[in-house]
Amino acid sequence: MSTSTSTRTEVVQFSSPVRAKPAPALARAFVAEWIRLSSKRIWLIALSATVVYSAVLTVVMINTAPQRAPAGISIQALGESGGGTLAVRTAAAFTSVLILAVFVGMSAGSFARGTWRASLLQQPRRLTLAVGTFGARIAIGAVIVAVLFVAGMVTAYVVAPGQGIDTGSWLDDTSLRMAVDDFLGVMVFVIGWALLGTLIGILTRSVAVGLGVGILWAGPIENVLGDNLTFGSHWFPGLLLRYVVAPETATVTGATLALRLALYAVVGVLLVGVILRRRDVSS
Amino acid sequence: MSTHGELEVVAVEGLTKRYGRRTVVDDVDLHLTAGSITGLIGPNGAGKTTIMSMLLGLVRPSAGRGTILGHDLSRPADYLPDVGALIEGPAFFGNLSGRGNLEYFARLGGHDRSGIPAVLDLVGLQGREGDSFSSYSLGMKQRLGIGAALLSNPKLVILDEPTNGVDPAGMRDIRAMVRRIAADGRTVLISSHLLAELEHICDRVIVLDQGGLRYSGSLTELPASRPEVILLRGSGQSDDEALHRMLSTQGLTVERRAEGFAVDVGEIDPAQLAGRINRNAAESGIHLVELHHQKQSLEDRVLDLVGTGSRS
């Protein structure tokens, strides 16, 4: 049925109010999310937890390192260039489930709480909003990873002499280059798990369901099935990400690893984009 | 421009939403004139929120075309900067304060944050703006939701059940707030299933039922299924009998009801008719214990249009 008191419409042309030109939408989404997440309380919790985690894992890794090993962490490797960040880089590999949970929680939570809907009323370009907020979260992640490295190196400096590790080459040029490489490797690891968590959150739109799916995947499926299946060890995304920060465990390396991760990233971004653009936003 | 010469802010026709075989909004036309307050009425499940969501670009219409603020309905990003909305309840970040939430959304939308104090003042949250959103009562959350809708100084304001869960005093405040919003020249579309709520503030109503449009027009023209009557009763049986004789001789249409007599007002001014009956009764020595004008309420008229009860 279709009735109306009006039959013909003449489009109303409103004059635009004089407004200061706002920043680009992507920058606004980034800044709004950065500031939202930058409360003193959040930084205090995140950074203190990072420092404690980094310190404890570094101590444990150095104290339990074998004298020699063909690859990975050992007393010998710790005494060479790059030894200062070796332990903390390896420690980052254990944070996969935590990163996944945080990003599932943030993305699914925004649907469950309705803040995604409310944000779209202010910024209707969905992909712009998603990319801006994701970028801000990754930027905060980068700060946390930087703190993780600094805390790890400081701890390593304190602990190393007790284990007879020579720290003399930890600040040479090679070590600094390796530290940058390690930082970038950990950021790839963080972005990969963050993208996976965001995708799961968007697909499930429920924190509880998303966490269940994510933990099931990142735990038993990736680590039990993946480690025991040739296909899994070559293709499971979580294992590929682990190879970036713990290359001594890798069954796939170099360009093949980079290409497979890039493939996952493209598929993940496309999936997120299509879902966000096409799906209705309703509770 | 409408046929009445009024500027149309929303001019949408054939708006339809289907989920599989289920049609939740069926071929609805919407025409909102500038500066008007239009009520979207219907029982739960009538399609009110879905219609608003389609206007806001949150839900993709299955069919329908038109313009909002002169922009095509299919391009919500073009007109949403001038639209403010509260839909499906207030949604904010619990760890941020009321003001912090408004600042977040103002930043996101590129709105001038210096306007936030005025918005807080309008919605009556000044003095509580620093409190955590999670500590707010439902009424305060609704007010903050309305405040967020006003951040962009919008030309069109869409409010979905803004009085949901609010106590009577809060409802009165929100009604006054909506009037103030419209008084600034904004166009307001407001939904509610509490029909009496809209009766007090709306110029026009759109009545929906099961996704379809049942009525669109002014409140005064909303069709009444029962006649407007003067209800009256004598002090006893003898007075009632005399009253019946008197009314019948005056050529009035009288119906005997359990509560007394109902005299059809017809085309006569109800106040004049009531006065005449009262005077005649007094002159005839009839003692009236009840005499009042009964007009079908908006709620009754809407319920007659859509059938009774909720379908949620």
Coordinates of C-alpha atoms in Angstrom, one line a residue:
Chain A
M1 CA 0.0 0.0 0.0
S2 CA 1.2 3.5 -0.7
T3 CA -0.5 6.6 0.3
S4 CA 0.7 10.1 1.0
T5 CA -0.7 13.5 1.6
S6 CA 1.9 14.9 -0.8
T7 CA 2.1 13.9 -4.4
R8 CA 4.9 15.9 -6.0
T9 CA 8.2 16.8 -4.7
E10 CA 10.5 19.7 -5.4
V11 CA 13.9 19.0 -4.1
V12 CA 14.9 21.4 -1.3
Q13 CA 18.3 22.9 -1.8
F14 CA 19.7 23.9 1.6
S15 CA 22.5 26.4 1.7
S16 CA 25.5 24.9 3.3
P17 CA 26.5 26.4 6.7
V18 CA 29.8 28.0 7.0
R19 CA 32.1 25.5 8.6
A20 CA 35.8 25.2 9.2
K21 CA 37.1 22.6 6.7
P22 CA 37.5 19.4 8.7
A23 CA 40.4 17.1 8.5
P24 CA 40.1 14.2 6.0
A25 CA 37.7 11.5 7.2
L26 CA 40.4 8.9 7.5
A27 CA 42.5 11.1 9.7
R28 CA 39.5 12.0 11.8
A29 CA 38.6 8.3 12.4
F30 CA 42.3 7.6 13.3
V31 CA 42.6 10.5 15.7
A32 CA 39.2 9.9 17.4
E33 CA 40.1 6.2 18.0
W34 CA 43.6 7.1 19.1
I35 CA 42.3 9.6 21.7
R36 CA 39.5 7.3 22.8
L37 CA 42.1 4.6 23.6
S38 CA 44.7 6.9 25.0
S39 CA 43.2 7.3 28.4
K40 CA 45.7 7.3 31.3
R41 CA 44.1 4.2 32.7
I42 CA 44.4 2.2 29.4
W43 CA 48.0 3.3 28.9
L44 CA 48.9 2.5 32.6
I45 CA 47.4 -1.0 32.3
A46 CA 48.7 -1.8 28.9
L47 CA 52.3 -0.5 29.5
S48 CA 52.7 -2.0 32.9
A49 CA 51.5 -5.3 31.7
T50 CA 53.8 -5.1 28.7
V51 CA 56.8 -4.3 30.9
V52 CA 56.1 -7.1 33.3
Y53 CA 55.4 -9.6 30.5
S54 CA 58.6 -8.6 28.6
A55 CA 60.7 -8.7 31.7
V56 CA 59.4 -12.1 32.9
L57 CA 59.6 -13.8 29.5
T58 CA 63.1 -12.4 28.9
V59 CA 64.4 -13.6 32.2
V60 CA 62.8 -17.0 31.6
M61 CA 64.2 -17.3 28.1
I62 CA 67.7 -16.3 29.0
N63 CA 67.8 -18.5 32.1
T64 CA 66.6 -21.5 30.3
A65 CA 68.5 -21.0 27.0
P66 CA 70.7 -23.9 26.0
Q67 CA 74.4 -23.3 25.6
R68 CA 74.2 -23.9 21.8
A69 CA 71.4 -24.5 19.4
P70 CA 71.3 -24.8 15.6
A71 CA 68.8 -22.0 15.5
G72 CA 66.8 -19.8 17.8
I73 CA 67.6 -18.8 21.3
S74 CA 70.8 -20.0 22.9
I75 CA 73.5 -18.6 25.1
Q76 CA 75.8 -18.4 22.1
A77 CA 73.2 -16.6 19.9
L78 CA 72.5 -14.2 22.8
G79 CA 76.1 -13.2 22.9
E80 CA 76.2 -12.2 19.2
S81 CA 74.9 -9.1 17.4
G82 CA 71.1 -8.9 17.8
G83 CA 71.2 -10.9 21.0
G84 CA 69.6 -8.0 22.9
T85 CA 66.3 -8.3 21.1
L86 CA 66.4 -12.1 20.4
A87 CA 64.6 -13.1 23.6
V88 CA 61.9 -10.5 23.4
R89 CA 61.3 -11.2 19.7
T90 CA 60.8 -14.9 20.6
A91 CA 58.6 -13.9 23.5
A92 CA 56.3 -12.0 21.2
A93 CA 55.3 -15.3 19.6
F94 CA 53.4 -16.2 22.7
T95 CA 51.1 -13.2 22.4
S96 CA 49.1 -14.4 19.5
V97 CA 46.0 -15.4 21.5
L98 CA 46.1 -12.2 23.5
I99 CA 46.3 -10.0 20.3
L100 CA 43.5 -12.0 18.7
A101 CA 41.3 -11.7 21.8
V102 CA 41.8 -8.0 22.1
F103 CA 40.9 -7.4 18.5
V104 CA 38.0 -9.8 18.5
G105 CA 36.8 -8.0 21.6
M106 CA 37.1 -4.5 20.1
S107 CA 35.5 -5.3 16.7
A108 CA 32.8 -7.6 17.9
G109 CA 32.2 -5.3 20.9
S110 CA 31.5 -2.3 18.6
F111 CA 28.7 -4.3 17.0
A112 CA 27.3 -5.7 20.2
R113 CA 27.4 -2.3 22.0
G114 CA 26.1 -0.4 19.0
T115 CA 29.0 1.9 18.8
W116 CA 29.7 0.9 15.2
R117 CA 26.2 2.0 14.3
A118 CA 26.6 5.2 16.3
S119 CA 29.9 5.9 14.6
L120 CA 28.4 5.4 11.2
L121 CA 26.0 8.2 11.9
Q122 CA 28.9 10.5 12.2
Q123 CA 31.1 8.9 9.6
P124 CA 29.0 7.0 7.1
R125 CA 31.9 5.9 4.9
R126 CA 32.3 2.5 6.4
L127 CA 35.7 1.5 5.0
T128 CA 37.1 4.8 5.9
L129 CA 35.9 4.4 9.5
A130 CA 37.1 0.8 9.7
V131 CA 40.6 1.6 8.3
G132 CA 41.0 4.7 10.5
T133 CA 40.0 2.9 13.7
F134 CA 42.1 -0.2 12.8
G135 CA 45.1 2.0 12.0
A136 CA 44.8 3.8 15.4
R137 CA 44.6 0.5 17.2
I138 CA 47.7 -0.8 15.3
A139 CA 49.5 2.5 16.1
I140 CA 48.8 1.9 19.8
G141 CA 50.0 -1.6 19.3
A142 CA 53.3 -0.3 17.8
V143 CA 53.9 1.8 20.9
I144 CA 53.3 -1.2 23.1
V145 CA 55.6 -3.3 20.9
A146 CA 58.3 -0.6 21.2
V147 CA 57.9 -0.7 25.0
L148 CA 58.1 -4.5 24.9
F149 CA 61.4 -4.2 23.1
V150 CA 62.9 -1.6 25.3
A151 CA 61.8 -3.4 28.5
G152 CA 63.1 -6.7 27.0
M153 CA 66.5 -5.2 26.2
V154 CA 66.9 -3.5 29.6
T155 CA 66.0 -6.8 31.3
A156 CA 68.4 -8.7 29.0
Y157 CA 71.2 -6.3 29.9
V158 CA 70.5 -6.9 33.6
V159 CA 70.2 -10.7 33.3
A160 CA 72.8 -11.5 30.7
P161 CA 76.0 -11.1 32.9
G162 CA 74.6 -13.6 35.3
Q163 CA 74.5 -16.2 32.5
G164 CA 77.9 -15.3 31.2
I165 CA 76.5 -13.6 28.1
D166 CA 78.7 -11.0 26.4
T167 CA 76.7 -7.9 25.7
G168 CA 79.5 -6.1 24.0
S169 CA 78.0 -6.4 20.5
W170 CA 74.4 -5.6 21.4
L171 CA 74.6 -2.0 20.4
D172 CA 76.7 -2.2 17.2
D173 CA 75.3 -1.3 13.8
T174 CA 74.3 -4.9 12.9
S175 CA 72.4 -5.2 16.2
L176 CA 70.5 -2.0 15.6
R177 CA 69.6 -3.2 12.1
M178 CA 68.5 -6.5 13.5
A179 CA 66.5 -4.8 16.2
V180 CA 64.6 -2.8 13.6
D181 CA 64.1 -6.0 11.6
D182 CA 62.8 -7.7 14.8
F183 CA 60.5 -4.8 15.6
L184 CA 59.1 -4.9 12.0
G185 CA 58.7 -8.7 12.2
V186 CA 56.8 -8.4 15.5
M187 CA 54.6 -5.7 13.9
V188 CA 53.8 -8.0 11.0
F189 CA 52.9 -10.6 13.6
V190 CA 50.7 -8.1 15.5
I191 CA 49.0 -6.8 12.3
G192 CA 48.3 -10.3 11.1
W193 CA 46.7 -11.5 14.3
A194 CA 44.9 -8.1 14.6
L195 CA 43.4 -8.5 11.1
L196 CA 42.4 -12.1 11.9
G197 CA 40.8 -11.0 15.2
T198 CA 39.0 -8.1 13.5
L199 CA 37.7 -10.4 10.7
I200 CA 36.4 -12.9 13.3
G201 CA 34.8 -10.0 15.3
I202 CA 33.1 -8.6 12.2
L203 CA 31.9 -12.0 11.1
T204 CA 30.5 -13.1 14.5
R205 CA 29.4 -9.7 15.8
S206 CA 29.5 -11.3 19.3
V207 CA 32.4 -11.0 21.7
A208 CA 31.6 -14.4 23.3
V209 CA 31.2 -16.3 20.0
G210 CA 34.1 -14.4 18.4
L211 CA 36.4 -15.3 21.3
G212 CA 35.3 -18.9 21.3
V213 CA 36.0 -19.2 17.5
G214 CA 39.2 -17.3 17.8
I215 CA 40.7 -19.2 20.7
L216 CA 39.6 -22.5 19.2
W217 CA 41.4 -21.5 16.0
A218 CA 44.5 -20.0 17.6
G219 CA 44.8 -22.8 20.2
P220 CA 44.0 -26.4 19.3
I221 CA 43.6 -26.0 15.5
E222 CA 46.7 -24.0 14.7
N223 CA 49.0 -25.5 17.3
V224 CA 47.9 -29.1 17.5
L225 CA 46.5 -29.8 14.0
G226 CA 48.8 -27.3 12.3
D227 CA 52.0 -28.5 13.8
N228 CA 51.1 -32.1 13.0
L229 CA 49.8 -31.7 9.4
T230 CA 52.1 -30.9 6.6
F231 CA 49.4 -28.8 4.9
G232 CA 48.7 -27.0 8.2
S233 CA 52.4 -26.2 8.9
H234 CA 52.7 -24.8 5.4
W235 CA 49.5 -22.8 5.2
F236 CA 47.8 -22.1 8.5
P237 CA 47.9 -18.3 8.9
G238 CA 48.8 -18.3 12.6
L239 CA 51.7 -20.6 12.0
L240 CA 52.9 -18.5 9.1
L241 CA 52.8 -15.5 11.4
R242 CA 54.7 -17.4 14.1
Y243 CA 57.5 -18.1 11.5
V244 CA 58.0 -14.4 11.2
V245 CA 59.0 -13.9 14.9
A246 CA 60.3 -17.4 15.5
P247 CA 62.0 -18.4 12.2
E248 CA 63.8 -21.3 13.8
T249 CA 60.5 -23.1 13.8
A250 CA 59.6 -22.2 10.2
T251 CA 58.7 -24.8 7.5
V252 CA 58.1 -21.9 5.1
T253 CA 60.5 -19.0 4.8
G254 CA 61.6 -16.1 2.6
A255 CA 59.5 -15.0 -0.4
T256 CA 57.2 -18.0 -0.1
L257 CA 56.3 -16.9 3.5
A258 CA 55.9 -13.3 2.5
L259 CA 53.7 -14.2 -0.5
R260 CA 51.4 -16.5 1.6
L261 CA 51.0 -13.8 4.3
A262 CA 50.3 -11.2 1.7
L263 CA 47.7 -13.5 0.1
Y264 CA 46.0 -13.9 3.5
A265 CA 46.2 -10.2 4.1
V266 CA 44.6 -9.4 0.8
V267 CA 41.8 -12.0 1.3
G268 CA 41.2 -10.7 4.8
V269 CA 41.0 -7.1 3.8
L270 CA 38.7 -7.9 0.9
L271 CA 36.5 -10.0 3.1
V272 CA 36.3 -7.2 5.7
G273 CA 35.6 -4.6 3.0
V274 CA 32.9 -6.6 1.3
I275 CA 31.2 -7.5 4.6
L276 CA 31.3 -4.0 6.0
R277 CA 30.0 -2.4 2.7
R278 CA 27.3 -4.9 2.0
R279 CA 25.9 -5.9 5.4
D280 CA 23.0 -4.1 7.0
V281 CA 23.8 -2.5 10.3
S282 CA 21.0 -3.5 12.7
S283 CA 20.9 -5.0 16.2
Chain B
M1 CA 7.7 21.4 -2.7
S2 CA 4.6 19.5 -1.6
T3 CA 1.2 20.1 -3.1
H4 CA 0.6 22.5 -0.1
G5 CA 3.6 24.6 -1.1
E6 CA 5.8 23.4 1.8
L7 CA 9.4 22.5 1.3
E8 CA 10.2 18.8 1.6
V9 CA 13.2 17.7 3.4
V10 CA 12.5 14.0 2.9
A11 CA 10.8 12.9 -0.2
V12 CA 11.0 9.1 -0.5
E13 CA 8.7 6.8 -2.4
G14 CA 8.2 3.0 -2.6
L15 CA 10.6 2.3 0.3
T16 CA 10.7 -1.4 0.7
K17 CA 12.9 -3.8 2.7
R18 CA 12.8 -7.6 2.3
Y19 CA 14.7 -10.2 4.2
G20 CA 14.4 -13.3 2.0
R21 CA 10.7 -13.8 1.6
R22 CA 9.8 -11.7 4.6
T23 CA 8.8 -8.1 3.8
V24 CA 9.4 -5.9 6.8
V25 CA 8.7 -2.5 5.0
D26 CA 6.4 -2.5 2.1
D27 CA 6.2 0.3 -0.4
V28 CA 6.1 3.2 2.0
D29 CA 6.1 6.8 0.9
L30 CA 7.6 9.4 3.2
H31 CA 7.3 13.2 2.8
L32 CA 8.6 15.4 5.6
T33 CA 8.2 19.1 5.3
A34 CA 10.8 21.5 6.5
G35 CA 10.5 22.5 10.2
S36 CA 7.8 19.9 10.9
I37 CA 7.7 17.3 13.7
T38 CA 6.5 14.0 12.2
G39 CA 5.6 11.0 14.4
L40 CA 6.2 7.5 13.1
I41 CA 3.7 5.4 14.9
G42 CA 3.1 1.7 14.9
P43 CA 3.3 -1.4 17.1
N44 CA 6.5 -3.2 17.7
G45 CA 7.6 -4.9 14.5
A46 CA 5.7 -2.4 12.3
G47 CA 8.9 -1.3 10.5
K48 CA 9.6 2.0 12.2
T49 CA 13.3 1.4 13.0
T50 CA 13.9 -0.3 9.6
I51 CA 12.5 2.7 7.8
M52 CA 14.7 5.1 9.9
S53 CA 17.7 2.8 9.3
M54 CA 17.2 3.0 5.6
L55 CA 17.0 6.7 5.7
L56 CA 20.3 6.7 7.6
G57 CA 22.1 4.4 5.2
L58 CA 22.4 1.7 7.9
V59 CA 20.1 -0.7 6.1
R60 CA 20.1 -1.0 2.3
P61 CA 16.6 -0.7 0.8
S62 CA 15.3 -3.5 -1.4
A63 CA 13.4 -0.9 -3.4
G64 CA 12.5 2.7 -3.2
R65 CA 13.9 6.0 -4.4
G66 CA 13.9 9.6 -3.4
T67 CA 15.8 12.4 -1.9
I68 CA 16.9 13.6 1.6
L69 CA 18.0 17.2 1.9
G70 CA 18.2 17.3 -1.8
H71 CA 20.6 14.3 -2.1
D72 CA 19.8 10.9 -3.5
L73 CA 18.7 8.3 -1.0
S74 CA 21.2 5.9 -2.4
R75 CA 24.1 8.1 -1.4
P76 CA 23.7 8.6 2.4
A77 CA 27.3 9.9 2.8
D78 CA 26.2 13.0 0.9
Y79 CA 23.3 14.0 3.2
L80 CA 24.3 12.4 6.6
P81 CA 26.5 15.3 7.6
D82 CA 23.3 17.3 7.9
V83 CA 21.3 14.6 9.6
G84 CA 21.5 13.8 13.4
A85 CA 20.1 10.6 14.7
L86 CA 19.4 8.4 17.7
I87 CA 18.5 4.9 16.5
E88 CA 18.0 1.6 18.3
G89 CA 18.9 3.2 21.7
P90 CA 21.9 5.2 22.8
A91 CA 25.2 3.5 22.0
F92 CA 28.3 4.9 23.7
F93 CA 31.6 3.9 25.2
G94 CA 31.0 2.9 28.8
N95 CA 34.5 3.9 30.0
L96 CA 34.3 7.4 28.6
S97 CA 32.4 10.3 30.2
G98 CA 29.4 11.8 28.6
R99 CA 31.5 14.7 27.4
G100 CA 34.3 12.3 26.3
N101 CA 31.8 10.4 24.2
L102 CA 30.5 13.6 22.6
E103 CA 34.1 14.6 21.9
Y104 CA 34.8 11.3 20.3
F105 CA 31.8 11.5 17.9
A106 CA 32.4 15.2 17.2
R107 CA 36.0 14.4 16.2
L108 CA 34.8 11.5 14.1
G109 CA 32.3 13.6 12.3
G110 CA 34.5 16.7 12.0
H111 CA 32.1 18.8 14.0
D112 CA 33.1 21.9 16.0
R113 CA 33.7 20.6 19.5
S114 CA 33.2 24.1 20.9
G115 CA 29.5 23.5 20.5
I116 CA 29.5 20.6 23.0
P117 CA 28.6 22.7 26.1
A118 CA 25.6 24.1 24.3
V119 CA 24.5 20.6 23.4
L120 CA 25.0 19.4 27.0
D121 CA 22.9 22.4 28.1
L122 CA 20.1 21.6 25.7
V123 CA 19.8 18.0 26.7
G124 CA 20.1 18.9 30.4
L125 CA 23.4 17.0 31.2
Q126 CA 25.5 20.0 32.3
G127 CA 27.0 19.2 35.6
R128 CA 27.0 15.4 34.9
E129 CA 29.0 15.5 31.7
G130 CA 32.2 14.4 33.4
D131 CA 30.6 11.2 34.8
S132 CA 31.3 7.9 33.2
F133 CA 28.6 6.9 30.7
S134 CA 28.2 3.6 32.4
S135 CA 27.0 5.4 35.5
Y136 CA 24.2 7.2 33.7
S137 CA 20.6 6.3 34.2
L138 CA 18.6 5.2 31.1
G139 CA 17.1 8.7 30.9
M140 CA 20.5 10.3 30.9
K141 CA 21.7 7.9 28.3
Q142 CA 18.8 8.8 26.0
R143 CA 19.5 12.5 26.5
L144 CA 23.2 12.0 25.6
G145 CA 22.0 10.1 22.5
I146 CA 19.9 13.1 21.5
G147 CA 22.9 15.3 22.3
A148 CA 25.1 13.3 19.9
A149 CA 22.4 13.6 17.3
L150 CA 22.7 17.4 17.5
L151 CA 26.5 17.6 17.3
S152 CA 26.5 18.5 13.6
N153 CA 23.8 21.2 14.0
P154 CA 21.7 19.0 11.7
K155 CA 18.8 20.1 9.5
L156 CA 17.0 16.8 9.9
V157 CA 16.9 15.0 13.3
I158 CA 15.7 11.3 13.4
L159 CA 14.9 10.0 16.8
D160 CA 14.0 6.4 17.3
E161 CA 12.0 5.8 20.5
P162 CA 13.8 8.5 22.4
T163 CA 11.6 8.0 25.5
N164 CA 12.1 4.3 25.7
G165 CA 12.6 3.3 29.4
V166 CA 12.3 6.9 30.6
D167 CA 10.2 7.8 33.6
P168 CA 7.2 10.2 33.1
A169 CA 9.2 13.3 34.2
G170 CA 11.9 12.3 31.8
M171 CA 9.4 11.8 29.0
R172 CA 8.1 15.3 29.6
D173 CA 11.6 16.7 29.5
I174 CA 12.4 14.9 26.2
R175 CA 9.1 16.1 24.7
A176 CA 10.1 19.7 25.6
M177 CA 13.6 19.0 24.2
V178 CA 12.1 17.8 20.9
R179 CA 10.0 21.0 20.7
R180 CA 13.1 23.1 21.3
I181 CA 15.0 21.2 18.5
A182 CA 12.2 21.8 16.1
A183 CA 11.8 25.4 17.2
D184 CA 15.2 26.1 15.7
G185 CA 13.8 25.3 12.3
R186 CA 15.0 21.7 12.2
T187 CA 12.8 18.9 10.8
V188 CA 12.2 16.1 13.2
L189 CA 11.1 12.5 12.5
I190 CA 10.4 10.7 15.8
S191 CA 9.1 7.2 16.4
S192 CA 7.3 5.8 19.3
H193 CA 4.9 3.0 20.2
L194 CA 3.7 5.2 23.1
L195 CA 1.1 7.0 21.0
A196 CA 0.2 9.5 23.6
E197 CA 3.8 10.7 23.5
L198 CA 3.6 11.8 20.0
E199 CA 0.1 13.3 20.3
H200 CA 1.7 16.1 22.3
I201 CA 4.4 17.1 20.0
C202 CA 3.8 16.1 16.4
D203 CA 2.4 18.1 13.5
R204 CA 1.9 15.0 11.4
V205 CA 1.9 11.3 11.9
I206 CA 2.8 8.3 9.8
V207 CA 1.0 5.2 10.9
L208 CA 2.6 1.9 10.1
D209 CA 1.5 -1.7 10.6
Q210 CA 3.2 -4.9 9.5
G211 CA 5.6 -2.8 7.3
G212 CA 2.8 -1.0 5.4
L213 CA 1.7 2.6 5.5
R214 CA -1.8 2.9 7.1
Y215 CA -2.0 6.7 7.3
S216 CA 0.1 9.7 6.6
G217 CA -1.2 13.2 7.4
S218 CA -2.1 15.6 10.1
L219 CA -3.2 14.5 13.5
T220 CA -6.5 16.3 13.2
E221 CA -7.3 14.5 10.0
L222 CA -6.5 11.1 11.4
P223 CA -9.7 9.2 10.8
A224 CA -11.8 8.3 13.8
S225 CA -13.7 5.1 13.7
R226 CA -16.1 6.1 16.5
P227 CA -18.1 9.4 16.5
E228 CA -17.2 12.3 18.7
V229 CA -19.9 12.4 21.5
I230 CA -21.2 14.3 24.5
L231 CA -21.5 11.8 27.4
L232 CA -24.0 12.6 30.0
R233 CA -25.9 11.0 32.9
G234 CA -28.8 11.9 35.1
S235 CA -28.8 11.6 38.9
G236 CA -31.2 8.6 38.9
Q237 CA -33.6 6.6 36.8
S238 CA -36.3 9.2 36.5
D239 CA -33.8 11.9 35.5
D240 CA -32.3 9.5 32.9
E241 CA -35.7 8.8 31.4
A242 CA -36.5 12.6 31.3
L243 CA -33.1 13.2 29.8
H244 CA -33.7 10.6 27.1
R245 CA -37.1 12.2 26.2
M246 CA -35.5 15.7 26.1
L247 CA -32.6 14.7 23.9
S248 CA -34.9 12.8 21.5
T249 CA -37.2 15.7 21.0
Q250 CA -34.2 17.9 20.0
G251 CA -33.4 15.7 17.0
L252 CA -30.1 14.5 18.4
T253 CA -28.6 11.0 17.7
V254 CA -28.6 9.4 21.1
E255 CA -27.1 6.1 22.1
R256 CA -27.8 4.5 25.5
R257 CA -24.6 3.1 27.0
A258 CA -23.8 1.5 30.4
E259 CA -22.3 4.8 31.6
G260 CA -25.2 7.0 30.4
F261 CA -26.1 8.6 27.1
A262 CA -23.9 9.3 24.2
V263 CA -25.0 12.2 22.0
D264 CA -23.4 12.3 18.6
V265 CA -21.8 15.7 18.1
G266 CA -21.9 15.5 14.3
E267 CA -21.1 18.8 12.8
I268 CA -22.0 20.9 15.8
D269 CA -19.4 22.6 18.0
P270 CA -19.1 20.2 21.0
A271 CA -18.8 23.0 23.5
Q272 CA -21.9 24.7 22.2
L273 CA -23.8 21.4 22.2
A274 CA -22.8 20.6 25.7
G275 CA -23.8 24.0 26.9
R276 CA -27.2 23.8 25.2
I277 CA -27.9 20.3 26.7
N278 CA -26.9 21.5 30.1
R279 CA -29.1 24.6 29.9
N280 CA -32.1 22.6 28.6
A281 CA -31.7 20.0 31.3
A282 CA -31.6 22.6 34.0
E283 CA -34.7 24.3 32.6
S284 CA -36.5 20.9 32.5
G285 CA -35.5 20.2 36.1
I286 CA -33.2 17.4 35.2
H287 CA -30.2 16.9 37.5
L288 CA -27.1 16.0 35.6
V289 CA -24.3 14.3 37.4
E290 CA -22.1 13.9 34.4
L291 CA -21.6 15.8 31.2
H292 CA -18.4 15.7 29.2
H293 CA -17.1 15.7 25.7
Q294 CA -15.5 12.5 24.5
K295 CA -13.3 12.5 21.5
Q296 CA -11.5 9.4 20.3
S297 CA -7.9 9.7 21.5
L298 CA -5.0 9.4 19.0
E299 CA -4.2 6.1 20.6
D300 CA -7.7 4.7 20.0
R301 CA -7.7 6.0 16.4
V302 CA -4.3 4.5 15.7
L303 CA -5.2 1.2 17.3
D304 CA -8.3 1.1 15.2
L305 CA -6.1 1.6 12.1
V306 CA -3.6 -1.0 12.9
G307 CA -5.6 -3.4 15.0
T308 CA -4.7 -3.9 18.7
G309 CA -1.7 -5.3 20.4
S310 CA 2.0 -5.6 19.8
R311 CA 3.6 -8.0 17.5
S312 CA 7.0 -8.0 18.8

